[in-house]
Coordinates of C-alpha atoms in Angstrom, one line a residue:
Chain A
X1117 CA 97.9 117.4 76.0
X1118 CA 98.4 113.9 77.4
X1119 CA 94.7 113.3 77.6
X1120 CA 91.9 114.1 75.1
X1121 CA 88.1 114.5 75.5
X1122 CA 87.4 110.9 74.4
X1123 CA 89.8 109.6 77.1
X1124 CA 88.1 111.8 79.7
X1125 CA 84.7 110.3 78.6
X1126 CA 86.2 106.8 79.0
X1127 CA 87.7 107.5 82.4
X1128 CA 84.4 109.1 83.6
X1129 CA 82.6 105.9 82.6
X1130 CA 85.1 103.8 84.5
X1131 CA 84.6 106.0 87.6
X1132 CA 80.8 105.9 87.3
X1133 CA 80.9 109.7 87.3
X1134 CA 78.4 111.6 85.1
X1135 CA 80.3 114.3 83.4
X1136 CA 78.4 116.7 81.2
X1137 CA 79.8 117.1 77.6
X1138 CA 80.3 120.8 78.4
X1139 CA 82.8 119.9 81.1
X1140 CA 84.9 117.5 79.0
X1141 CA 87.3 120.1 77.6
X1142 CA 88.0 121.6 81.0
X1143 CA 88.6 118.2 82.6
X1144 CA 91.0 117.4 79.7
X1145 CA 92.9 120.6 80.3
X1146 CA 93.1 120.3 84.1
X1147 CA 94.0 116.6 84.1
X1148 CA 96.5 117.2 81.3
X1149 CA 98.3 119.8 83.2
X1150 CA 98.5 117.6 86.3
X1151 CA 99.7 114.6 84.2
X1152 CA 102.3 116.8 82.6
X1153 CA 103.6 117.8 86.0
X1154 CA 103.8 114.3 87.4
X1155 CA 105.6 113.1 84.3
X1156 CA 108.7 114.3 86.2
X1157 CA 108.6 110.9 87.9
X1158 CA 110.0 109.5 84.6
X1159 CA 113.3 111.4 85.2
X1160 CA 114.3 109.2 88.1
X1161 CA 116.1 105.9 87.6
X1162 CA 114.1 103.3 89.5
X1163 CA 115.3 100.2 87.8
X1164 CA 115.2 97.3 90.3
X1165 CA 113.6 99.5 92.9
X1166 CA 110.7 97.6 94.5
X1167 CA 107.3 99.4 94.8
X1168 CA 106.1 100.6 98.3
X1169 CA 102.3 100.4 98.5
X1170 CA 102.3 100.9 102.3
X1171 CA 105.2 102.4 104.3
X1172 CA 106.9 100.8 107.3
X1173 CA 106.2 97.3 105.8
X1174 CA 104.0 96.1 108.6
X1175 CA 101.9 93.0 108.3
X1176 CA 98.3 93.5 109.2
X1177 CA 97.3 92.9 112.8
X1178 CA 94.6 90.3 113.1
X1179 CA 92.1 90.5 115.9
X1180 CA 91.1 87.5 117.9
X1181 CA 88.6 85.4 115.9
X1182 CA 85.7 85.9 118.3
X1183 CA 82.2 87.0 117.3
X1184 CA 81.1 90.5 118.6
X1185 CA 78.0 92.6 118.2
X1186 CA 77.8 94.7 115.0
X1187 CA 75.1 97.1 113.8
X1188 CA 71.5 95.9 113.8
X1189 CA 69.8 95.8 110.4
X1190 CA 67.7 98.8 111.3
X1191 CA 70.8 100.8 112.3
X1192 CA 72.5 99.8 109.1
X1193 CA 69.5 100.8 107.0
X1194 CA 68.8 104.1 108.9
X1195 CA 70.9 106.2 106.5
X1196 CA 69.8 104.5 103.2
X1197 CA 68.1 106.7 100.6
X1198 CA 65.6 103.8 100.1
X1199 CA 64.9 100.6 101.8
X1200 CA 62.2 97.9 102.0
X1201 CA 61.7 94.7 103.8
X1202 CA 64.9 95.1 105.8
X1203 CA 67.0 95.5 102.6
X1204 CA 68.6 98.4 100.6
X1205 CA 66.4 99.3 97.7
X1206 CA 67.9 100.0 94.3
X1207 CA 66.6 100.5 90.7
X1208 CA 65.9 97.2 88.9
X1209 CA 69.2 95.4 87.9
X1210 CA 67.8 92.5 85.9
X1211 CA 65.1 92.5 83.2
X1212 CA 61.9 90.6 83.4
Chain B
X1027 CA 95.3 138.8 134.6
X1028 CA 92.0 137.0 134.4
X1029 CA 92.1 134.5 131.5
X1030 CA 88.8 132.8 130.7
X1031 CA 88.7 129.0 130.7
X1032 CA 88.2 128.9 126.9
X1033 CA 91.7 130.1 126.5
X1034 CA 93.3 127.5 128.8
X1035 CA 95.2 124.6 127.4
X1036 CA 93.9 121.1 128.3
X1037 CA 96.5 120.5 131.0
X1038 CA 95.4 123.7 132.8
X1039 CA 91.8 122.6 132.6
X1040 CA 92.8 119.3 134.2
X1041 CA 94.8 121.0 136.9
X1042 CA 92.1 123.5 137.8
X1043 CA 89.4 120.8 137.9
X1044 CA 91.6 118.6 140.1
X1045 CA 92.2 121.5 142.5
X1046 CA 88.5 122.3 142.6
X1047 CA 89.1 125.8 141.1
X1048 CA 86.5 125.4 138.3
X1049 CA 83.8 123.1 137.3
X1050 CA 83.6 121.2 134.0
X1051 CA 80.3 123.1 133.4
X1052 CA 82.0 126.4 133.7
X1053 CA 84.7 125.4 131.3
X1054 CA 82.0 124.2 128.8
X1055 CA 80.0 127.3 129.2
X1056 CA 83.1 129.4 128.6
X1057 CA 83.7 127.6 125.3
X1058 CA 80.1 127.8 124.2
X1059 CA 80.1 131.6 124.9
X1060 CA 83.2 132.0 122.9
X1061 CA 81.6 130.0 120.1
X1062 CA 78.6 132.4 120.2
X1063 CA 81.0 135.3 120.0
X1064 CA 83.4 134.3 117.2
X1065 CA 81.8 131.5 115.2
X1066 CA 79.9 133.9 112.9
X1067 CA 83.2 135.4 111.9
X1068 CA 85.3 132.3 111.8
X1069 CA 83.0 129.5 110.6
X1070 CA 85.0 126.7 112.0
X1071 CA 82.1 124.2 112.5
X1072 CA 79.8 122.3 110.2
X1073 CA 77.7 121.0 113.0
X1074 CA 77.4 122.1 116.7
X1075 CA 75.9 119.6 119.2
X1076 CA 72.9 120.9 121.1
X1077 CA 74.0 123.1 124.0
X1078 CA 72.1 121.0 126.6
X1079 CA 73.9 117.8 125.3
X1080 CA 77.3 119.5 125.7
X1081 CA 76.5 120.7 129.2
X1082 CA 75.1 117.3 130.2
X1083 CA 78.5 115.8 129.3
X1084 CA 80.2 118.4 131.4
X1085 CA 77.8 117.8 134.3
X1086 CA 78.7 114.1 134.1
X1087 CA 82.4 115.0 134.6
X1088 CA 81.4 117.2 137.6
X1089 CA 79.3 114.4 139.0
X1090 CA 82.3 112.0 138.7
X1091 CA 84.5 114.5 140.5
X1092 CA 81.9 114.9 143.3
X1093 CA 81.9 111.1 143.7
X1094 CA 85.6 111.2 144.2
X1095 CA 86.4 109.4 141.0
X1096 CA 89.9 109.6 139.5
X1097 CA 89.9 112.3 136.8
X1098 CA 90.6 110.9 133.4
X1099 CA 93.4 112.8 131.5
X1100 CA 91.1 115.0 129.4
X1101 CA 88.3 115.5 131.9
X1102 CA 86.1 118.4 130.9
X1103 CA 88.2 119.5 128.0
X1104 CA 86.1 121.0 125.2
X1105 CA 87.0 119.2 122.0
X1106 CA 86.1 119.5 118.3
X1107 CA 86.2 116.7 115.7
X1108 CA 86.9 117.0 112.0
X1109 CA 83.7 116.1 110.1
X1110 CA 85.3 113.0 108.5
X1111 CA 85.3 111.1 111.8
X1112 CA 82.2 109.2 112.8
X1113 CA 80.4 110.3 116.0
X1114 CA 77.3 108.5 116.9
X1115 CA 74.3 110.8 116.3
X1116 CA 76.4 113.7 114.9
X1117 CA 76.3 114.3 111.1
X1118 CA 79.7 113.4 109.4
X1119 CA 79.2 115.0 106.0
X1120 CA 83.0 115.3 105.1
X1121 CA 81.8 118.7 103.8
X1122 CA 80.3 116.9 100.8
X1123 CA 76.8 117.0 99.3
X1124 CA 77.1 113.3 98.6
X1125 CA 77.0 112.6 102.4
X1126 CA 74.2 115.1 103.1
X1127 CA 72.1 113.8 105.9
X1128 CA 74.5 111.0 106.9
X1129 CA 74.4 110.4 110.7
X1130 CA 76.8 107.7 111.8
X1131 CA 75.5 104.9 113.9
X1132 CA 78.8 104.4 115.7
X1133 CA 81.9 106.3 117.1
X1134 CA 85.3 106.2 115.4
X1135 CA 87.8 104.6 117.7
X1136 CA 89.7 107.8 118.2
X1137 CA 86.5 109.7 119.1
X1138 CA 85.4 107.0 121.5
X1139 CA 88.8 107.1 123.2
X1140 CA 88.6 110.9 123.5
X1141 CA 85.2 110.6 125.1
X1142 CA 86.5 107.9 127.4
X1143 CA 89.3 110.2 128.4
X1144 CA 86.7 112.7 129.6
X1145 CA 86.7 115.2 126.7
X1146 CA 83.5 117.2 126.1
X1147 CA 82.7 117.1 122.4
X1148 CA 81.3 120.3 120.9
X1149 CA 80.8 119.4 117.3
X1150 CA 82.1 118.6 113.8
X1151 CA 84.5 121.0 112.1
X1152 CA 84.7 122.2 108.5
X1153 CA 87.2 120.8 106.0
X1154 CA 87.9 120.5 102.4
X1155 CA 85.5 118.0 100.9
X1156 CA 86.7 114.5 101.7
X1157 CA 89.9 116.1 103.0
X1158 CA 91.0 117.0 99.5
X1159 CA 92.5 120.5 99.6
X1160 CA 94.8 122.8 101.4
X1161 CA 92.6 125.8 102.3
X1162 CA 89.1 124.5 103.3
X1163 CA 87.8 126.4 100.3
X1164 CA 86.7 123.1 98.8
X1165 CA 84.1 122.6 101.5
X1166 CA 80.6 122.2 99.9
X1167 CA 79.2 124.2 102.9
X1168 CA 81.0 127.4 103.7
X1169 CA 84.5 128.9 104.0
X1170 CA 86.4 129.0 107.3
X1171 CA 88.3 132.1 108.0
X1172 CA 91.8 132.3 109.6
X1173 CA 91.5 133.8 113.1
X1174 CA 94.7 135.7 112.6
X1175 CA 93.4 137.4 109.4
X1176 CA 89.8 136.9 108.4
X1177 CA 90.7 137.6 104.8
X1178 CA 92.9 134.5 104.6
X1179 CA 92.4 130.8 104.6
X1180 CA 93.0 128.7 107.7
X1181 CA 94.7 126.0 105.6
X1182 CA 93.4 122.6 105.0
X1183 CA 92.1 120.1 104.9
X1184 CA 91.6 120.3 108.7
X1185 CA 91.0 124.0 108.5
X1186 CA 88.0 124.1 110.7
X1187 CA 89.7 122.1 113.5
X1188 CA 92.8 124.4 113.4
X1189 CA 90.7 127.6 113.3
X1190 CA 88.5 126.4 116.2
X1191 CA 91.5 125.8 118.4
X1192 CA 93.2 129.0 117.4
X1193 CA 90.0 131.1 117.9
X1194 CA 89.4 129.7 121.4
X1195 CA 86.3 127.8 120.4
X1196 CA 87.7 124.4 121.2
X1197 CA 90.6 123.5 123.5
X1198 CA 91.7 120.6 121.5
X1199 CA 90.7 119.1 118.1
X1200 CA 91.2 115.9 116.2
X1201 CA 92.2 116.3 112.5
X1202 CA 93.3 113.9 109.9
X1203 CA 96.5 114.1 107.8
X1204 CA 97.0 112.5 104.4
X1205 CA 99.5 114.9 102.9
X1206 CA 99.8 117.6 105.5
X1207 CA 96.1 118.2 106.5
X1208 CA 96.9 118.5 110.2
X1209 CA 100.3 120.2 110.0
X1210 CA 99.6 122.8 107.3
X1211 CA 96.5 124.3 108.9
X1212 CA 98.2 124.2 112.3
X1213 CA 101.0 126.3 110.8
X1214 CA 98.6 128.7 109.2
X1215 CA 96.6 129.1 112.4
X1216 CA 99.5 129.2 114.9
X1217 CA 98.6 126.0 116.7
X1218 CA 100.4 122.7 117.4
X1219 CA 99.5 119.9 115.0
X1220 CA 100.8 116.3 115.2
X1221 CA 100.6 113.6 112.5
X1222 CA 101.5 110.4 114.3
X1223 CA 103.4 107.4 112.8
X1224 CA 101.2 105.6 110.3
X1225 CA 99.5 102.9 112.4
X1226 CA 99.8 104.7 115.7
X1227 CA 96.2 105.7 115.8
X1228 CA 93.2 103.6 114.7
X1229 CA 91.5 104.7 111.5
X1230 CA 88.3 102.9 112.3
X1231 CA 85.5 105.3 111.7
X1232 CA 87.7 107.8 109.8
X1233 CA 86.2 108.2 106.3
X1234 CA 88.9 106.9 104.1
X1235 CA 90.6 109.1 101.6
X1236 CA 94.0 107.5 100.9
X1237 CA 94.2 104.5 103.2
X1238 CA 98.0 104.0 103.1
X1239 CA 98.6 107.7 104.0
X1240 CA 95.6 108.8 106.3
X1241 CA 96.3 109.2 110.0
X1242 CA 94.3 110.9 112.8
X1243 CA 96.1 113.3 115.1
X1244 CA 95.7 116.2 117.5
X1245 CA 95.5 120.0 117.0
X1246 CA 96.2 121.8 120.2
X1247 CA 97.3 125.0 121.9
X1248 CA 100.6 123.7 123.0
X1249 CA 102.9 120.7 122.8
X1250 CA 102.0 119.2 126.2
X1251 CA 98.4 119.1 125.0
X1252 CA 99.5 117.3 121.9
X1253 CA 101.2 114.7 124.0
X1254 CA 98.1 114.3 126.2
X1255 CA 95.7 113.9 123.3
X1256 CA 98.0 111.4 121.5
X1257 CA 98.3 109.3 124.6
X1258 CA 94.5 109.2 124.8
X1259 CA 93.9 108.1 121.2
X1260 CA 96.9 106.0 120.4
X1261 CA 97.2 102.2 120.5
X1262 CA 96.1 98.9 119.0
X1263 CA 92.5 98.5 117.9
X1264 CA 90.9 95.2 116.9
X1265 CA 88.8 97.1 114.4
X1266 CA 91.8 98.4 112.4
X1267 CA 94.2 95.8 111.0
X1268 CA 96.7 98.6 110.1
X1269 CA 96.8 99.9 113.7
X1270 CA 100.0 98.7 115.3
X1271 CA 100.3 96.6 118.4
X1272 CA 103.3 98.8 119.6
X1273 CA 102.8 99.9 123.2
X1274 CA 102.0 103.6 123.6
X1275 CA 104.5 105.2 125.9
X1276 CA 103.8 108.0 128.3
X1277 CA 104.2 110.9 125.9
X1278 CA 104.0 113.6 128.5
X1279 CA 106.9 112.0 130.4
X1280 CA 109.1 112.6 127.2
X1281 CA 108.8 116.4 127.4
X1282 CA 112.0 118.0 128.5
X1283 CA 113.3 121.6 128.3
X1284 CA 116.6 120.8 126.5
X1285 CA 117.8 119.0 123.4
X1286 CA 121.1 117.8 124.8
X1287 CA 122.5 114.8 123.1
X1288 CA 120.1 115.1 120.1
X1289 CA 121.1 115.5 116.5
X1290 CA 118.8 117.6 114.3
X1291 CA 119.1 117.5 110.5
X1292 CA 118.1 120.4 108.3
X1293 CA 117.1 118.9 104.9
X1294 CA 118.2 121.4 102.2
X1295 CA 115.4 120.2 99.9
X1296 CA 112.7 121.5 102.3
X1297 CA 114.2 125.0 102.1
X1298 CA 114.2 125.1 98.2
X1299 CA 113.6 127.9 95.9
X1300 CA 109.8 128.1 96.5
X1301 CA 110.3 128.9 100.2
X1302 CA 109.3 132.5 101.2
X1303 CA 112.2 134.5 102.7
X1304 CA 110.4 135.0 106.0
X1305 CA 109.8 131.3 106.3
X1306 CA 113.5 130.5 105.6
X1307 CA 114.8 133.0 108.1
X1308 CA 112.4 131.9 110.7
X1309 CA 113.4 128.3 110.3
X1310 CA 117.1 129.1 110.4
X1311 CA 116.5 131.1 113.6
X1312 CA 114.7 128.1 115.0
X1313 CA 117.6 125.8 114.1
X1314 CA 119.9 128.2 116.0
X1315 CA 117.7 128.1 119.0
X1316 CA 117.7 124.3 118.9
X1317 CA 121.5 124.4 118.9
X1318 CA 121.5 126.8 121.9
X1319 CA 119.3 124.2 123.6
X1320 CA 122.0 121.6 123.1
X1321 CA 121.1 119.9 119.8
X1322 CA 123.8 119.2 117.2
X1323 CA 122.4 120.8 114.1
X1324 CA 123.7 120.1 110.6
X1325 CA 122.4 120.3 107.0
X1326 CA 121.4 117.1 105.3
X1327 CA 119.9 116.0 102.0
X1328 CA 116.8 114.0 101.0
X1329 CA 117.5 113.9 97.2
X1330 CA 114.2 112.2 96.1
X1331 CA 112.0 114.5 98.2
X1332 CA 111.6 117.1 95.4
X1333 CA 109.6 114.3 93.6
X1334 CA 107.3 113.6 96.6
X1335 CA 104.6 115.9 95.4
X1336 CA 104.4 114.2 92.0
X1337 CA 104.3 110.7 93.6
X1338 CA 101.7 111.9 96.1
X1339 CA 99.4 113.3 93.4
X1340 CA 99.4 110.0 91.7
X1341 CA 99.1 107.7 94.8
X1342 CA 96.6 109.7 96.8
X1343 CA 94.1 110.1 94.0
X1344 CA 94.6 106.5 92.9
X1345 CA 93.6 105.3 96.4
X1346 CA 90.8 107.9 96.6
X1347 CA 89.3 106.8 93.4
X1348 CA 89.0 103.3 94.9
X1349 CA 87.9 104.4 98.3
X1350 CA 85.2 106.8 97.0
X1351 CA 83.6 104.1 94.9
X1352 CA 81.4 103.4 97.9
X1353 CA 79.4 106.6 97.4
X1354 CA 76.9 105.2 95.0
X1355 CA 73.6 106.4 96.5
X1356 CA 72.7 102.9 97.9
X1357 CA 73.6 102.7 101.6
X1358 CA 73.9 106.3 102.9
X1359 CA 73.9 109.9 101.8
X1360 CA 72.4 111.4 98.7
X1361 CA 70.8 109.6 95.7
X1362 CA 70.0 111.3 92.5
X1363 CA 66.3 111.2 91.8
X1364 CA 64.6 109.7 88.7
X1365 CA 67.4 107.6 87.2
X1366 CA 66.2 105.0 84.8
X1367 CA 68.6 102.3 85.9
X1368 CA 71.3 101.7 88.4
X1369 CA 74.2 102.7 86.2
X1370 CA 72.6 106.1 85.6
X1371 CA 71.8 106.4 89.3
X1372 CA 75.5 105.8 90.3
X1373 CA 76.8 108.2 87.7
X1374 CA 74.3 111.0 88.5
X1375 CA 74.5 110.5 92.3
X1376 CA 78.3 110.9 92.1
X1377 CA 78.3 113.6 89.4
X1378 CA 75.9 115.8 91.4
X1379 CA 77.2 114.9 94.8
X1380 CA 80.9 115.4 94.5
X1381 CA 82.5 118.9 94.2
X1382 CA 85.0 119.9 91.5
X1383 CA 88.2 118.9 93.4
X1384 CA 86.9 115.5 94.4
X1385 CA 85.7 114.8 90.8
X1386 CA 89.1 115.9 89.5
X1387 CA 90.9 113.5 91.9
X1388 CA 88.6 110.6 91.2
X1389 CA 89.2 111.1 87.5
X1390 CA 93.0 111.4 87.9
X1391 CA 93.2 108.3 90.1
X1392 CA 91.0 106.3 87.8
X1393 CA 93.2 107.3 84.9
X1394 CA 96.4 106.5 86.7
X1395 CA 95.1 103.0 87.6
X1396 CA 93.5 102.3 84.2
X1397 CA 94.8 99.6 81.7
X1398 CA 97.8 100.9 79.8
X1399 CA 98.7 103.7 82.2
X1400 CA 99.1 101.8 85.5
X1401 CA 102.8 101.1 85.2
X1402 CA 103.6 104.6 83.8
X1403 CA 101.9 106.4 86.7
X1404 CA 100.9 104.3 89.7
X1405 CA 103.6 101.7 89.5
X1406 CA 106.2 104.4 88.9
X1407 CA 105.0 106.5 91.8
X1408 CA 105.2 103.5 94.2
X1409 CA 108.9 102.9 93.2
X1410 CA 109.6 106.6 93.8
X1411 CA 107.9 106.2 97.2
X1412 CA 110.5 103.5 98.0
X1413 CA 113.3 105.9 97.2
X1414 CA 111.7 108.6 99.4
X1415 CA 111.5 106.1 102.3
X1416 CA 115.1 105.2 101.8
X1417 CA 116.1 108.9 101.8
X1418 CA 114.4 109.3 105.2
X1419 CA 115.9 106.1 106.6
X1420 CA 119.4 107.3 105.6
X1421 CA 118.9 110.8 107.1
X1422 CA 117.3 109.5 110.3
X1423 CA 120.2 107.0 110.8
X1424 CA 122.4 110.1 111.1
X1425 CA 119.9 112.4 112.9
X1426 CA 117.3 111.9 115.7
X1427 CA 115.0 114.4 114.1
X1428 CA 114.7 116.5 110.9
X1429 CA 113.5 120.1 111.1
X1430 CA 112.3 122.4 108.4
X1431 CA 109.3 124.6 107.4
X1432 CA 105.8 123.2 107.5
X1433 CA 104.7 125.3 104.6
X1434 CA 106.6 127.3 101.9
X1435 CA 104.6 130.5 102.9
X1436 CA 102.3 131.8 105.5
X1437 CA 98.4 131.7 105.1
X1438 CA 97.3 132.9 101.6
X1439 CA 94.2 134.9 100.7
X1440 CA 90.9 133.5 99.6
X1441 CA 90.8 132.7 95.9
X1442 CA 94.5 133.0 95.5
X1443 CA 95.1 129.3 94.5
X1444 CA 91.6 128.0 93.7
X1445 CA 91.9 128.7 89.9
X1446 CA 94.9 126.4 89.4
X1447 CA 94.9 123.0 91.1
X1448 CA 98.6 122.7 90.7
X1449 CA 99.2 125.9 92.7
X1450 CA 97.0 124.6 95.5
X1451 CA 98.9 121.2 95.5
X1452 CA 102.2 123.0 95.8
X1453 CA 101.3 124.3 99.2
X1454 CA 101.8 120.7 100.4
X1455 CA 105.3 120.5 99.2
X1456 CA 107.0 120.3 102.7
X1457 CA 104.5 117.9 104.2
X1458 CA 103.6 115.1 101.7
X1459 CA 106.9 113.2 101.8
X1460 CA 106.4 112.5 105.5
X1461 CA 103.1 110.7 104.7
X1462 CA 104.6 108.7 101.9
X1463 CA 107.3 107.5 104.4
X1464 CA 104.7 106.9 107.2
X1465 CA 106.8 109.0 109.7
X1466 CA 105.6 111.1 112.7
X1467 CA 105.8 114.9 112.3
X1468 CA 104.7 117.9 114.3
X1469 CA 104.2 121.5 113.4
X1470 CA 104.4 124.3 115.9
X1471 CA 104.7 128.1 115.7
X1472 CA 108.3 129.4 115.1
X1473 CA 107.6 133.0 114.3
X1474 CA 105.3 135.6 112.8
X1475 CA 105.4 137.6 109.6
X1476 CA 103.0 140.6 109.2
X1477 CA 100.9 139.2 112.0
X1478 CA 100.6 135.7 110.4
X1479 CA 102.0 132.6 112.2
X1480 CA 104.8 130.5 110.6
X1481 CA 105.2 126.8 111.3
X1482 CA 108.3 124.7 112.2
X1483 CA 108.0 121.0 111.2
X1484 CA 109.8 118.4 113.4
X1485 CA 110.0 115.0 111.7
X1486 CA 111.0 111.9 113.6
X1487 CA 111.8 108.2 113.2
X1488 CA 108.9 105.8 112.9
X1489 CA 107.3 105.1 116.3
X1490 CA 109.4 107.8 117.9
X1491 CA 106.9 110.5 118.6
X1492 CA 108.6 110.9 122.0
X1493 CA 111.7 112.6 120.5
X1494 CA 109.6 114.7 118.2
X1495 CA 107.5 115.9 121.2
X1496 CA 110.7 116.5 123.3
X1497 CA 112.3 118.7 120.6
X1498 CA 109.1 120.6 120.0
X1499 CA 108.5 121.1 123.7
X1500 CA 112.0 122.4 124.4
X1501 CA 111.7 124.8 121.4
X1502 CA 108.3 125.9 122.5
X1503 CA 109.4 126.7 126.1
X1504 CA 112.4 128.6 124.9
X1505 CA 110.7 130.5 122.0
X1506 CA 107.6 131.3 124.0
X1507 CA 105.3 131.8 120.9
X1508 CA 102.4 129.4 121.5
X1509 CA 100.9 131.7 124.1
X1510 CA 100.3 134.4 121.5
X1511 CA 96.7 134.5 120.5
X1512 CA 95.0 136.0 117.4
X1513 CA 93.6 139.5 118.0
X1514 CA 90.1 138.3 117.1
X1515 CA 87.5 140.0 119.3
X1516 CA 89.8 140.7 122.2
X1517 CA 90.7 137.1 122.9
X1518 CA 91.4 136.3 126.5
X1519 CA 90.1 139.4 128.1
X1520 CA 86.4 138.8 127.9
X1521 CA 85.9 137.4 131.4
X1522 CA 84.5 134.1 132.7

């Protein structure tokens, strides 16, 4: 397998995704099978081939630099799981 | 024969309204009645707008007609929207628990344009969670059934949108296509589905999955409706920097009944070993019909396309792992309760909120982008993407369009591919390359096998939806298959 349980644990931490220990083996097997499949990409000779991150190679289209109305604070906060004093509320980030 | 308004294509609704033969209210009532009849069996919708709100929108169209106002192109047309597009006041859950309770405070540009064109929006349709899947079985809410065979999947990820149009619940629908998510369900449900050129339609308000691949497009009863809906939603948008400034032509004017002077290529790689015999013979018969209609048809090759699925299943998850970082339980949707600190809150919110396929893709994409693996996977996939783009460029220098199957097989049964992610991914084998290259492509019915529709895919040059629509329209008029309806509950003979 190209990926073991320790790597799955590491990737889950990078992705901020809680994965129970009981799921690690299954993830390793599933991700391993997919990675083995996509290893076919190594068969192709792509020396000197530039990468394409976006097709059609278009530059972004900038809008006119003019202010326009956006959401109000209360609209932006309406879907928040927790808010207070016109702000999103989260668990404490700094000690003290 | 008395065909109820719910069965009419959009262009017929427009004609009947203009001639005063029907009111928008009658059309909306017909759709709502049809939904009452078949929705319990089909399950196309995640959220239906309140009946009185739908009828109020229809009444506004009738009032405008009474005032003598010019009818907008989709006046009074009942429309469904995939649940990954924002509609003010209508839940957009993306069929995910992590977005439970999210009600967007604004309209996606495409939705706003559809409303401005007079469409009457019915509700939000079911999908694979965050558009990741090919059967709509990955919805966190419920399964959607294929109107042609309730034991089979409608395809995905826009499965609810395709099923709603096929079942007569909605006249038109908007879906999104990242690797085939409009075309594949259109093929499975016997509708027309169009993925426009990347950048043709604004993605503002479309929940991002893979931003370099995602594109909104129509699912419709016929090709003319596809042209009408594309015309309504296409064009530059100051809110989306990837939406092109290219003028949008009159797509309806491009429709013609012949293919004279056109060259159509048949890429041998799209008819590879995994293609079901009935799909192959149906596509070959379609190629013969295009030749009868005046097209010059010849085989061609896209040598790198057999690697498209591998490139796609690195690139799309990589982009998704980045895009889905925003679901952290802070600004909208669900938050895990009782976490001791913010890191635990992020992890548990996401671990509990995302379903298995979305977790798998986030993990895969994070791995492919992580230190030590980036070049081997993501970098490599982007280079292969270049080769795929070059293949299409070369083929489309010789041909005006490429034609092939939309899917390697007709609709499959529930549970047939859920156990093995790779099997599910393989059902996108004919469609993903088109997204990697950013090209427009349309699927329309080209035959039936054991009562299940089969889809023909027409691929065009970038920004040339007109030729794609022209070829599809000529084929549709000659083959006369899009008028066939699923046998579901005596479609079409139910009266007003």
